[in-house]
PDB file of C-alpha atoms in Angstrom:
ATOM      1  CA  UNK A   7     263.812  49.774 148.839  1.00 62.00           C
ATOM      2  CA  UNK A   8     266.700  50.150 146.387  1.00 76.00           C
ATOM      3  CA  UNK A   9     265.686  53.650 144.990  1.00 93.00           C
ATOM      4  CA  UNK A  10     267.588  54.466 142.365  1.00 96.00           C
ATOM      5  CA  UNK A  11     270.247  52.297 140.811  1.00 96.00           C
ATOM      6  CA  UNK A  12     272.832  52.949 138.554  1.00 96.00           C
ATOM      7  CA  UNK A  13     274.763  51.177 136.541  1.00 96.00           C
ATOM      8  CA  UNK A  14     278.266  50.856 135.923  1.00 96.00           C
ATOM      9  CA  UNK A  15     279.695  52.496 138.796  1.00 95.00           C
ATOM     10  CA  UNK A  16     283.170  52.955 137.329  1.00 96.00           C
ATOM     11  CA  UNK A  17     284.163  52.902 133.673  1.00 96.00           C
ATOM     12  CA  UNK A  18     287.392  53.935 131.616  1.00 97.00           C
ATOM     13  CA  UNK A  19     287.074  54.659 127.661  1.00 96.00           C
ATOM     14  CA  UNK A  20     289.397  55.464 124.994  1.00 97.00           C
ATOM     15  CA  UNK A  21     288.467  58.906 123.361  1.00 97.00           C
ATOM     16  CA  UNK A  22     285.798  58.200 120.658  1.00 97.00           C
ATOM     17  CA  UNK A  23     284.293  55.251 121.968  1.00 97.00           C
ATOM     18  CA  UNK A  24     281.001  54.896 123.015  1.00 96.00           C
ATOM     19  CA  UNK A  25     279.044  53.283 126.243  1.00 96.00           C
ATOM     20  CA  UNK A  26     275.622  53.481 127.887  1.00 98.00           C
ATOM     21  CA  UNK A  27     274.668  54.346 131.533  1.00 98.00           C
ATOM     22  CA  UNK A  28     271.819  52.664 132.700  1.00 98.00           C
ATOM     23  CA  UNK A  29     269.617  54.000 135.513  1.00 98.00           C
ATOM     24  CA  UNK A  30     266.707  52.645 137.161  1.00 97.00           C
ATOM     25  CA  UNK A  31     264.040  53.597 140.005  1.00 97.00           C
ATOM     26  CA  UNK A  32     261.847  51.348 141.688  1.00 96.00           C
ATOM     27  CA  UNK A  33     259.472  54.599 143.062  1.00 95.00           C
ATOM     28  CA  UNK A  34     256.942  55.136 140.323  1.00 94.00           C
ATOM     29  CA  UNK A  35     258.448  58.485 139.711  1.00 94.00           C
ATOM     30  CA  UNK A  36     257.197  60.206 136.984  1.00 94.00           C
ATOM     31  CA  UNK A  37     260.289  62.479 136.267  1.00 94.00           C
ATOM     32  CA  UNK A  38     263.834  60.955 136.025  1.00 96.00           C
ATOM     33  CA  UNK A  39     267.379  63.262 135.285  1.00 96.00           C
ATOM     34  CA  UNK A  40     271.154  62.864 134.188  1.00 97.00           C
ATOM     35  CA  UNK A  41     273.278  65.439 136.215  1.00 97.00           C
ATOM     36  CA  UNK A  42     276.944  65.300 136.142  1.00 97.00           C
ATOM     37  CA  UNK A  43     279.555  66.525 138.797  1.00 96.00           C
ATOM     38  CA  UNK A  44     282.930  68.226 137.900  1.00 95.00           C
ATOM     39  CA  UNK A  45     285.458  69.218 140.701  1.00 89.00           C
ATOM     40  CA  UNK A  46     284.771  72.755 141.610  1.00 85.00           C
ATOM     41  CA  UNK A  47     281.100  72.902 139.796  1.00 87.00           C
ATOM     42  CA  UNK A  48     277.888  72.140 141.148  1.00 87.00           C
ATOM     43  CA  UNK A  49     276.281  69.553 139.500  1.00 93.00           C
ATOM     44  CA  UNK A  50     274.208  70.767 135.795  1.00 95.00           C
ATOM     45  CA  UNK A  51     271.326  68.725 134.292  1.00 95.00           C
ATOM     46  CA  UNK A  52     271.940  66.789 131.216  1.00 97.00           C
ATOM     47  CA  UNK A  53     268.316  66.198 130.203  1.00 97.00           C
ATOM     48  CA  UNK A  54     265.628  64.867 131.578  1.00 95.00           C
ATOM     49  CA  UNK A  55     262.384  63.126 130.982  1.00 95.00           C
ATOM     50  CA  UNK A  56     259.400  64.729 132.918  1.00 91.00           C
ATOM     51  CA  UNK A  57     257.456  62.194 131.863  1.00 90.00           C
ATOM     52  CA  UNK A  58     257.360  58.364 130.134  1.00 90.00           C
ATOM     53  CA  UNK A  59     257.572  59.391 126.752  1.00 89.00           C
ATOM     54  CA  UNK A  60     259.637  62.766 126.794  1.00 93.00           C
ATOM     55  CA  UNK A  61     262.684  63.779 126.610  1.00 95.00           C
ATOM     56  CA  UNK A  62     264.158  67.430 127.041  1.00 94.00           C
ATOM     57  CA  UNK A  63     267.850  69.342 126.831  1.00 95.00           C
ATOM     58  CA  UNK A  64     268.931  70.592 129.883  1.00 93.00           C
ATOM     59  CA  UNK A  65     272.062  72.734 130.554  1.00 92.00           C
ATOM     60  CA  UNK A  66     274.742  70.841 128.989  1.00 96.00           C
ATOM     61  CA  UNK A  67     273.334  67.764 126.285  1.00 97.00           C
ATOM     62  CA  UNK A  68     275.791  68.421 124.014  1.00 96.00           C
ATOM     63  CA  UNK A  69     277.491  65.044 123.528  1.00 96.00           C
ATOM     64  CA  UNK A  70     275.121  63.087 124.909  1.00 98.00           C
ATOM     65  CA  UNK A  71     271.492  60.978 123.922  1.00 97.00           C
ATOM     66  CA  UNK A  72     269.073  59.784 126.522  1.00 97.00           C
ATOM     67  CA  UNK A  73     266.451  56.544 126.284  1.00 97.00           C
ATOM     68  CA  UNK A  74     263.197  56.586 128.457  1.00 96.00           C
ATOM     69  CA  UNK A  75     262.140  53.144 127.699  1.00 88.00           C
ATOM     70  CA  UNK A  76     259.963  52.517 129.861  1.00 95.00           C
ATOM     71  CA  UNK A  77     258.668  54.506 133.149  1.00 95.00           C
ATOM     72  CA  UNK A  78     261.495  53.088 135.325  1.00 97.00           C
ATOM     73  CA  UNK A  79     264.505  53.315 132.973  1.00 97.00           C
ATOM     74  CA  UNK A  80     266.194  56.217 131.578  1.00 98.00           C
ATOM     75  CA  UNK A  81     269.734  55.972 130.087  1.00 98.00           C
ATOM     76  CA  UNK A  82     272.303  58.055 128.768  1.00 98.00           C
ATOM     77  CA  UNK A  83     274.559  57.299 126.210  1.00 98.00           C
ATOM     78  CA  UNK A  84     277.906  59.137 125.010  1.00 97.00           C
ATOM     79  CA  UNK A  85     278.431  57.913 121.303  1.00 93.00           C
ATOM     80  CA  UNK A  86     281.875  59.399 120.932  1.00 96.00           C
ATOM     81  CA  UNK A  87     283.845  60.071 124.171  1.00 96.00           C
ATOM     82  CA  UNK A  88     286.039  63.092 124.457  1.00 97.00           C
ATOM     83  CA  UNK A  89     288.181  63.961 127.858  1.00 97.00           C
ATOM     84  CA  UNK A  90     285.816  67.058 128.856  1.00 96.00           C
ATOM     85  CA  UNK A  91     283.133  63.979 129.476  1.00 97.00           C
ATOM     86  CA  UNK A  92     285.231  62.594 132.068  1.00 97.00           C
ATOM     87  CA  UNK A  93     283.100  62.920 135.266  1.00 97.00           C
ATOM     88  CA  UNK A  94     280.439  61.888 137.635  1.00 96.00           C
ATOM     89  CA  UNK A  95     277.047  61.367 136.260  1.00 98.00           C
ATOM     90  CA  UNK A  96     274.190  60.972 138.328  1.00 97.00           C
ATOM     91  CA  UNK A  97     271.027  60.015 137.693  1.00 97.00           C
ATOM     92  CA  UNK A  98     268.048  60.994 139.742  1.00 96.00           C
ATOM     93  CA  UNK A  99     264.192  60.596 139.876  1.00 95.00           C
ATOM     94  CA  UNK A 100     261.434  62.865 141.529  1.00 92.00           C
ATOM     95  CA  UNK A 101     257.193  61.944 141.641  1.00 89.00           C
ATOM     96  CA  UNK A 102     256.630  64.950 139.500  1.00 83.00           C
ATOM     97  CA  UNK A 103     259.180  67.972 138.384  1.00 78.00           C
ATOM     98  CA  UNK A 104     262.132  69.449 140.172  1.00 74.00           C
ATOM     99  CA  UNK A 105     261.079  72.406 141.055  1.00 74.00           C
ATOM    100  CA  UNK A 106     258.352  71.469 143.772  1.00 75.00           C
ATOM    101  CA  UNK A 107     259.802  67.600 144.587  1.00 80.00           C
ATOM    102  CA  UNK A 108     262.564  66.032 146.587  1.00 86.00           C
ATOM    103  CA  UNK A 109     264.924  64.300 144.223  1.00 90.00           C
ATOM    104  CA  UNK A 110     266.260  60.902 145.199  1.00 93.00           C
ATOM    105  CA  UNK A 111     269.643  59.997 143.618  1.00 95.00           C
ATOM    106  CA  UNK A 112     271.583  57.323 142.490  1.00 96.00           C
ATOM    107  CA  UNK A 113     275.287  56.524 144.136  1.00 94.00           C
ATOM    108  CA  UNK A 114     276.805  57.795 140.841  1.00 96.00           C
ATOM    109  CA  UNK A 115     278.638  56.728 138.100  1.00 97.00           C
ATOM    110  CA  UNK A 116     282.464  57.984 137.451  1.00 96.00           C
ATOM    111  CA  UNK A 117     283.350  57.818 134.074  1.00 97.00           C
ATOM    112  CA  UNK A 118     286.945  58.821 132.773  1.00 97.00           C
ATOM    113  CA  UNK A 119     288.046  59.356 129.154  1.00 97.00           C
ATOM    114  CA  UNK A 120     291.479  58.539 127.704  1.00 96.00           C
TER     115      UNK A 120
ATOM    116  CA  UNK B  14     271.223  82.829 135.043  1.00 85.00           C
ATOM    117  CA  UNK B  15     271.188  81.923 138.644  1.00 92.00           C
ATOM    118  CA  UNK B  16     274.074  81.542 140.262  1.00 93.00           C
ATOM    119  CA  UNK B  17     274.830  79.319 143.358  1.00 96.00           C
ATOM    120  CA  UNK B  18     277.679  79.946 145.630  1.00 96.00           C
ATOM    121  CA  UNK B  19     278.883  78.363 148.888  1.00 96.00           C
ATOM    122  CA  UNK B  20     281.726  79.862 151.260  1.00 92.00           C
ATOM    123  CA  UNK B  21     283.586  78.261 152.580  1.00 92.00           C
ATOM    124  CA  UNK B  22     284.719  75.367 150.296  1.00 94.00           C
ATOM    125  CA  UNK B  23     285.996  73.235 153.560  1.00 96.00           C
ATOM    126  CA  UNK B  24     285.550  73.312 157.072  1.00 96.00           C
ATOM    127  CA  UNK B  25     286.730  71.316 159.682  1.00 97.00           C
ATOM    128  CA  UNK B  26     284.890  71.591 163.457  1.00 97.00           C
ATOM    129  CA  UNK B  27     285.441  69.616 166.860  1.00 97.00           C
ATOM    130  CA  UNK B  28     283.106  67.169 168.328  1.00 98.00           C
ATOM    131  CA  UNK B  29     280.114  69.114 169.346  1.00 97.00           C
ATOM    132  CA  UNK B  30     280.417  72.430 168.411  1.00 97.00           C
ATOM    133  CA  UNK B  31     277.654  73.753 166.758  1.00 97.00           C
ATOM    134  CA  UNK B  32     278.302  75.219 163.319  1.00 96.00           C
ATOM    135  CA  UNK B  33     276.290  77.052 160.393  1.00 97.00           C
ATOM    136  CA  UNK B  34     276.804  76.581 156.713  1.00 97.00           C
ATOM    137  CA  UNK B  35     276.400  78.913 154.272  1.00 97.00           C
ATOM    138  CA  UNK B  36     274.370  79.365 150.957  1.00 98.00           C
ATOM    139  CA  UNK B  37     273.591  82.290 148.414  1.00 97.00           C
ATOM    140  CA  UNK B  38     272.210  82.830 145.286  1.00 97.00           C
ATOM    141  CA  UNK B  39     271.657  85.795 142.463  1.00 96.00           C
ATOM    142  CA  UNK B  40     268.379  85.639 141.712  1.00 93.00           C
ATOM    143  CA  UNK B  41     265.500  86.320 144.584  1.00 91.00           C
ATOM    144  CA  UNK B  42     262.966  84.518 142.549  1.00 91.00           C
ATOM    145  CA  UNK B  43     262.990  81.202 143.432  1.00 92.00           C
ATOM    146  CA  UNK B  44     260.314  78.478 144.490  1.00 91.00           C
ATOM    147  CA  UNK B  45     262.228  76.801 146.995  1.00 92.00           C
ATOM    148  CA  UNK B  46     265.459  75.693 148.136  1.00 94.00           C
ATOM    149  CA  UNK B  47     267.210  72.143 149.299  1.00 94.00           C
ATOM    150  CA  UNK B  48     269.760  71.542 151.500  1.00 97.00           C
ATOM    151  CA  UNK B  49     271.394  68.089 150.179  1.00 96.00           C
ATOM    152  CA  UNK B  50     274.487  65.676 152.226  1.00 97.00           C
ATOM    153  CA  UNK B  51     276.954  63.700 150.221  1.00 96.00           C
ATOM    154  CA  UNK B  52     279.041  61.121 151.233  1.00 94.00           C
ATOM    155  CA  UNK B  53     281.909  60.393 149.408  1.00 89.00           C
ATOM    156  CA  UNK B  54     281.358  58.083 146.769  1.00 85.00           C
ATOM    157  CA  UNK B  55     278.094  58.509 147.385  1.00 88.00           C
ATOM    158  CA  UNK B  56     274.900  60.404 145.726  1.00 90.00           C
ATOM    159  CA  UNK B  57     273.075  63.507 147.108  1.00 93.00           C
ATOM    160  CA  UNK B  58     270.424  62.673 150.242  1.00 94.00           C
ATOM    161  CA  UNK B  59     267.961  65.492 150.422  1.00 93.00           C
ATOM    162  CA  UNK B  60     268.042  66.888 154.027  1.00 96.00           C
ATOM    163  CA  UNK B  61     265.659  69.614 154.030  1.00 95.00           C
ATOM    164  CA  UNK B  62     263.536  71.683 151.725  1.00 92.00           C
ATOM    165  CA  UNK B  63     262.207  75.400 152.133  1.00 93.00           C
ATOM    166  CA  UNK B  64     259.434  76.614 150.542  1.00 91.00           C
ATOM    167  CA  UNK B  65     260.408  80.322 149.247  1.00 91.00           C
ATOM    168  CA  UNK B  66     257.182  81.482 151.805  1.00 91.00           C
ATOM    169  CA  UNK B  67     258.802  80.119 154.776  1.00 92.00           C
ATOM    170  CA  UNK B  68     261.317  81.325 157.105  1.00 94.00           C
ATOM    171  CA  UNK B  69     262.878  78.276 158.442  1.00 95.00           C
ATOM    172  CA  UNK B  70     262.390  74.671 158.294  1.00 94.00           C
ATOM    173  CA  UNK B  71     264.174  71.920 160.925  1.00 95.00           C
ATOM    174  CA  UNK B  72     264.482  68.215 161.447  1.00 95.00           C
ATOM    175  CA  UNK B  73     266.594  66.766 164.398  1.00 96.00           C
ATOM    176  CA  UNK B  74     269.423  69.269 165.065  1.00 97.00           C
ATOM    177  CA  UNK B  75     269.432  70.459 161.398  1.00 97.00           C
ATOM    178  CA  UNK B  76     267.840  73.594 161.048  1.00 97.00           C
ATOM    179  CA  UNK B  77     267.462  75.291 157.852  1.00 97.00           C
ATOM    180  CA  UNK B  78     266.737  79.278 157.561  1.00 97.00           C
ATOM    181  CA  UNK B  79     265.700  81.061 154.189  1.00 97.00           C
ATOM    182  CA  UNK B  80     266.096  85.039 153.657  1.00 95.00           C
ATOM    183  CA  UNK B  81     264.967  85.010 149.866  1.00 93.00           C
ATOM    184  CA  UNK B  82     265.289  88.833 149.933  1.00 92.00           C
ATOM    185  CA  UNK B  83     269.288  89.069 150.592  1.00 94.00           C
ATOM    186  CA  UNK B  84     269.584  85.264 148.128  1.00 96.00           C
ATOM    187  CA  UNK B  85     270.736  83.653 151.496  1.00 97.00           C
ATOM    188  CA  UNK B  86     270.092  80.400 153.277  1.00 97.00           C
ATOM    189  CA  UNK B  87     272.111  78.908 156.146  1.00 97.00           C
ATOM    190  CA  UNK B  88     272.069  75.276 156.876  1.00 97.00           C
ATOM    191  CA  UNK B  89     272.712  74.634 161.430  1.00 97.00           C
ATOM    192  CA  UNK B  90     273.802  71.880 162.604  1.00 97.00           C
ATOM    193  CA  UNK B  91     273.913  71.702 166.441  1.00 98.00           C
ATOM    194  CA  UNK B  92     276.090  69.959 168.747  1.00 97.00           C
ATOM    195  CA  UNK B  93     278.287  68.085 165.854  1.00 97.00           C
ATOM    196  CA  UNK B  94     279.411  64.588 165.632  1.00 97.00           C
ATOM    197  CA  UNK B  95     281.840  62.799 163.257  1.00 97.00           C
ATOM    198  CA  UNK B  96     279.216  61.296 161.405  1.00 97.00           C
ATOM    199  CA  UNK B  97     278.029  64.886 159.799  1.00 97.00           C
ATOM    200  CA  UNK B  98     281.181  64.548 158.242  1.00 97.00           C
ATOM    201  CA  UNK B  99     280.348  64.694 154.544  1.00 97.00           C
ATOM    202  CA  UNK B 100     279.513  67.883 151.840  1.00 97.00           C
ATOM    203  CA  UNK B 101     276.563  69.708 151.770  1.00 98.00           C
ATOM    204  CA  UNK B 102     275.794  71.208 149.043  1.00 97.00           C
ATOM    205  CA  UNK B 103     272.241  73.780 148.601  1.00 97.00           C
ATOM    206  CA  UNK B 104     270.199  73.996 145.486  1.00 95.00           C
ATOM    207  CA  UNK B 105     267.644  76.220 144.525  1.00 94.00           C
ATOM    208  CA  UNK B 106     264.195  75.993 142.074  1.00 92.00           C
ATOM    209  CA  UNK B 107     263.247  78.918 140.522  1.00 89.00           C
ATOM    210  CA  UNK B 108     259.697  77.612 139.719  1.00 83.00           C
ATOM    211  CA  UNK B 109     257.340  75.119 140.637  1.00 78.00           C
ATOM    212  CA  UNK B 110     256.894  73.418 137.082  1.00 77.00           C
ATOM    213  CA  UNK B 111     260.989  73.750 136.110  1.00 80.00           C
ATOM    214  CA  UNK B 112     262.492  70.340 136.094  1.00 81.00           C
ATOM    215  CA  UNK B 113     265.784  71.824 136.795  1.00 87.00           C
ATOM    216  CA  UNK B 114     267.716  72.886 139.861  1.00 91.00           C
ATOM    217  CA  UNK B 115     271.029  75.041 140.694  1.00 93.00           C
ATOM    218  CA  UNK B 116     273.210  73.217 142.722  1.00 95.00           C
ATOM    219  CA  UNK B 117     276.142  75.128 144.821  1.00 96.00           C
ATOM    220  CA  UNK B 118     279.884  73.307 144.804  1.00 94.00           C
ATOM    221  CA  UNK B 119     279.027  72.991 148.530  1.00 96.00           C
ATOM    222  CA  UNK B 120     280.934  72.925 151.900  1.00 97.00           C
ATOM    223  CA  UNK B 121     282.863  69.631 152.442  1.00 96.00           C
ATOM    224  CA  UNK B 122     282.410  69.166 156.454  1.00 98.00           C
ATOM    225  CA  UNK B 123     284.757  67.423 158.721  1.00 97.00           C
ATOM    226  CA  UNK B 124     283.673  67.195 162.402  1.00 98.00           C
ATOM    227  CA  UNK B 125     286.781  65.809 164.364  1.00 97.00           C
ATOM    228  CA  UNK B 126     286.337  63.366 167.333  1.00 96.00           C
TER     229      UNK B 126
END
């Protein structure tokens, strides 16, 4: 019963570096998201992939790519870090979309950038 | 674009007092809205979910209320221990088929023993 599982949990980079978050589910979920938290905000959607297959901008992509490869992963990847990406991402999974289902999330993923 | 506030940002309670968290939001039209509890270091457990039709909605001594007309929800807890300690944070759909939801900064709880 792991859930969701993210991966690393804690990562420092150097301003125009790059790195990959990976995140899993083990729940047959159809949908899967990349939200991040910044002190004083509520958390805003990356993207997300409704389905295996699809992709889709949410509020804030800019910076940011997203894999599905398969119906249990979905990553994110930053291909040039810059400070205002310092935060915690979270990735999350749902049977179908947001709107009518209970997301399950992932412990997180704090990233800072140099 | 709907906006999600909580008030207030930190509260701190005794032992067993019973205590009511607060949630609003601009736009009336939503599908539904979640009450979520965070742990520190932790990711977001869903706690409770409203459909925008009902009133209320409870589990153990959490007990959820909706007034979509005023943009409100509250979020009870009754008779608080130290392990509520944690932030709770609401978020709201504003349609069944959106695959996005608006999360307040939420209410960091501390229940003292």
């Amino acid at each position: 019963n792991a859930g969701v599982t993210q991966t690393p949990k804690f990562q420092v980079l150097k301003t125009g570096q790059s790195m990959t978050l990976q995140c899993a589910q083990d729940m047959n979920h159809n949908s899967m998201y990349w939200y991040r938290q910044d002190p004083g905000m509520g958390l805003r959607l990356i993207y997300y992939s409704a389905s295996e297959g699809t992709t889709d901008k949410g509020e804030v992509p800019n910076g940011y790519n997203v894999s599905r490869l398969n119906k249990r992963e979905f990553s994110l990847r930053l291909e040039s870090a810059a400070p205002s990406q310092t935060s915690v991402y979270f990735c999350a999974s749902s049977e179908f979309g947001a709107g009518a289902n209970v997301l399950t999330f992932g412990a997180g993923s704090r990233l800072t950038v140099l | 674009k709907q906006e999600v506030t909580q008030i207030p940002a930190a509260l701190s309670v005794p032992e067993g007092e019973n205590l009511v968290l607060n949630c609003s939001f601009t736009d009336s039209a939503i599908y539904n809205l979640q009450w979520f509890r965070q742990d520190p270091g932790k990711g977001l457990t869903s706690l409770l979910l409203i459909q925008s039709s009902q009133r209320e909605q409870t589990s153990g001594r959490l007990n959820a209320s909706l007034d979509k007309s005023s943009g409100r929800s509250t979020l009870y807890i009754a008779a608080s221990q130290p392990g509520d300690s944690a932030t709770y944070l609401c978020a709201v759909s504003q349609a069944s088929g959106a695959n996005n939801l608006f999360f307040g900064t939420g209410t960091r709880l501390t229940v003292i023993p």
